[in-house]
mmCIF file of C-alpha atoms in Angstrom:
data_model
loop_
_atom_site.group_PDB
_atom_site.id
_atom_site.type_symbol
_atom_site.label_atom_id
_atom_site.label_comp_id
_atom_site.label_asym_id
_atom_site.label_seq_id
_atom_site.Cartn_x
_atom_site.Cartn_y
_atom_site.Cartn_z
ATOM 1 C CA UNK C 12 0.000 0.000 0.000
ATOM 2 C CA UNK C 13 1.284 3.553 -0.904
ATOM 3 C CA UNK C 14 1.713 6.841 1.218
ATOM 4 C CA UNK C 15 2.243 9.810 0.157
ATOM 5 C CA UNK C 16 5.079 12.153 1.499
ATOM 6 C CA UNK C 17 5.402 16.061 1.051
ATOM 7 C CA UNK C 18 8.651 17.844 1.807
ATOM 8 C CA UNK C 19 9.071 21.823 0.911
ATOM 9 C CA UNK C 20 12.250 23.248 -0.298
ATOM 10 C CA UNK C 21 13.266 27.287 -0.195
ATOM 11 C CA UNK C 22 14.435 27.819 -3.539
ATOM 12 C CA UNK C 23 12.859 25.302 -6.394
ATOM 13 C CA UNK C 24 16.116 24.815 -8.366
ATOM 14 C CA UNK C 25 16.694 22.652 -5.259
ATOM 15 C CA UNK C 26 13.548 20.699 -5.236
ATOM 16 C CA UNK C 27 14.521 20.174 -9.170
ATOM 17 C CA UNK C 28 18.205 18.554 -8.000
ATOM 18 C CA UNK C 29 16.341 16.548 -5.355
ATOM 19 C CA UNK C 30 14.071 15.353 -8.172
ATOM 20 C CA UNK C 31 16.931 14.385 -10.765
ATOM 21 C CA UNK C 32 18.672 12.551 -7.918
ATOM 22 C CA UNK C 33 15.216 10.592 -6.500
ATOM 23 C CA UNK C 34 15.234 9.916 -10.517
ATOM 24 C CA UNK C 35 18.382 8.557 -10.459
ATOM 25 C CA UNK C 36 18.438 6.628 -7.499
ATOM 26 C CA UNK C 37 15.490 4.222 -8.639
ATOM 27 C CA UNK C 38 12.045 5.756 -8.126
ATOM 28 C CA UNK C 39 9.433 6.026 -10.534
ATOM 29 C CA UNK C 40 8.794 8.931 -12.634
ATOM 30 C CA UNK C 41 4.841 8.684 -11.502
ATOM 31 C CA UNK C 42 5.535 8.637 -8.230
ATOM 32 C CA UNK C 43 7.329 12.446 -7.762
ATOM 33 C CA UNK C 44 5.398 15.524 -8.565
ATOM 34 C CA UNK C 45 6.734 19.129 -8.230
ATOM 35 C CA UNK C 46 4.675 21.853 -7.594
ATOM 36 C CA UNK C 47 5.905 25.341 -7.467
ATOM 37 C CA UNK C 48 4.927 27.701 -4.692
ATOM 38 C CA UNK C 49 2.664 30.794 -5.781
ATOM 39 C CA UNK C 50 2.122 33.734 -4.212
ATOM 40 C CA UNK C 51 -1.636 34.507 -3.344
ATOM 41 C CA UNK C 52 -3.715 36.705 -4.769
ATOM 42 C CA UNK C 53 -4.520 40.361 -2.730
ATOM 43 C CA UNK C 54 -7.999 41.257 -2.033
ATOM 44 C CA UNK C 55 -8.891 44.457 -0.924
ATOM 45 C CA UNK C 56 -9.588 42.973 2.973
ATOM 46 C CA UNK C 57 -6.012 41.236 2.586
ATOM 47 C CA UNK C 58 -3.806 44.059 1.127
ATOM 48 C CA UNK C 59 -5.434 46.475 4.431
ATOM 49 C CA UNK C 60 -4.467 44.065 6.604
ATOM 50 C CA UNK C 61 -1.320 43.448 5.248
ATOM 51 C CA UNK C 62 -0.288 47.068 5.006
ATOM 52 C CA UNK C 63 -0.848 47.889 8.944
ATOM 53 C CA UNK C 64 1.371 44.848 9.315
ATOM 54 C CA UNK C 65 4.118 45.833 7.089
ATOM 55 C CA UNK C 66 3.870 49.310 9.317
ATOM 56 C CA UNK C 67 4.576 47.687 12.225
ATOM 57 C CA UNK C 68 7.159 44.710 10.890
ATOM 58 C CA UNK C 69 10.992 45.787 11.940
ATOM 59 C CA UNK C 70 12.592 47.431 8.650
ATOM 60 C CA UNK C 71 9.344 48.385 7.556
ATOM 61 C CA UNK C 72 7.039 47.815 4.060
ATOM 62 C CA UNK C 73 10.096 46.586 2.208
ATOM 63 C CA UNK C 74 11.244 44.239 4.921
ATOM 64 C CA UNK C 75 7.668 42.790 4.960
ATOM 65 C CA UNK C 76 7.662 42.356 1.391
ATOM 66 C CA UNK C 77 11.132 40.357 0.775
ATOM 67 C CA UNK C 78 9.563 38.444 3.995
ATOM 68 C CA UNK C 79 6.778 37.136 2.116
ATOM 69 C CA UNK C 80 8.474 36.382 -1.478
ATOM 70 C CA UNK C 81 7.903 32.593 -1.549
ATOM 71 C CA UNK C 82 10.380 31.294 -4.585
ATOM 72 C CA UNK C 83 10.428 27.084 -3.118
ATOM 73 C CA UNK C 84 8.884 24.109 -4.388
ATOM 74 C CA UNK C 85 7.447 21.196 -2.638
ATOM 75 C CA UNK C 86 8.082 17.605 -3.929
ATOM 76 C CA UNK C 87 4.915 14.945 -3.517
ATOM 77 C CA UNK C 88 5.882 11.621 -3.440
ATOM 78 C CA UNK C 89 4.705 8.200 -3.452
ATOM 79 C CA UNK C 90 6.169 5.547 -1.320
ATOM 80 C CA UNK C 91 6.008 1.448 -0.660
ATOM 81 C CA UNK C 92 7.835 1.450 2.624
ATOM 82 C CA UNK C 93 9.461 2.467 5.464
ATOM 83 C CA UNK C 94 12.882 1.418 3.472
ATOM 84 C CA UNK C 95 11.499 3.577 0.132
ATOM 85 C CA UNK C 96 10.744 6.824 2.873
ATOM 86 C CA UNK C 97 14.418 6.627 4.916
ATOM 87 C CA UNK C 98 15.960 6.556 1.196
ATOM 88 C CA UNK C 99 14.142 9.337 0.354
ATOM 89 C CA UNK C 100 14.359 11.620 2.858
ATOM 90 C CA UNK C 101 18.084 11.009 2.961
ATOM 91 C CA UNK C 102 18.365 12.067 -0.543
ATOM 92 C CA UNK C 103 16.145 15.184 -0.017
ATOM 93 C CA UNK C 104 17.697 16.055 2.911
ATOM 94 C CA UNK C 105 20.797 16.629 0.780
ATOM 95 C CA UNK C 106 19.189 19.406 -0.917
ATOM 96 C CA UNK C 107 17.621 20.987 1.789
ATOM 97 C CA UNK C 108 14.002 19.357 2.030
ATOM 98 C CA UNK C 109 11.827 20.756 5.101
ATOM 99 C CA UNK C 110 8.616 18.258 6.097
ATOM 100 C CA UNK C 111 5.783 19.950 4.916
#
């Protein structure tokens, strides 16, 4: 029976190299999906909000905003076992892989 495992990474060409290498090291193309982190959308009740919080982060608006630039990845994948998740994580911990 299969799990599924999630595990985030900070910048995506990382999550990429952690792909090529999960690749490489014997697991199926099927079972790895990337997906690319996306900033939300503002709304008007959103961008208030996050304007009297950028006031009052340390370093102000711009601070805030560099704070909130999401440019990671998360990697999905499919496992068998308990042997299929240690080799896993060991090779995504290589590239920097936080649990989701």
């Amino acid at each position: 029976m299969t799990r599924t495992i999630h595990r985030n990474f900070a910048e995506v060409t990382d999550a990429e190299s952690a792909r090529t290498a999960l690749l490489a090291s014997g697991f199926p193309q099927s079972c790895i999906q990337l997906t690319k982190h996306k900033p939300l959308p503002t709304s008007v009740s959103t961008s208030t909000v996050g304007n009297i919080l950028d006031a009052l982060t340390p370093g102000g608006a711009a601070a805030a905003a560099a704070a909130r630039q999401r440019s990671g990845a998360m990697l999905t994948l499919d496992i068998y076992d308990e042997d299929e998740q240690e080799k896993a994580d060991a090779i995504m911990a290589g590239f920097g892989a936080r649990q989701a």
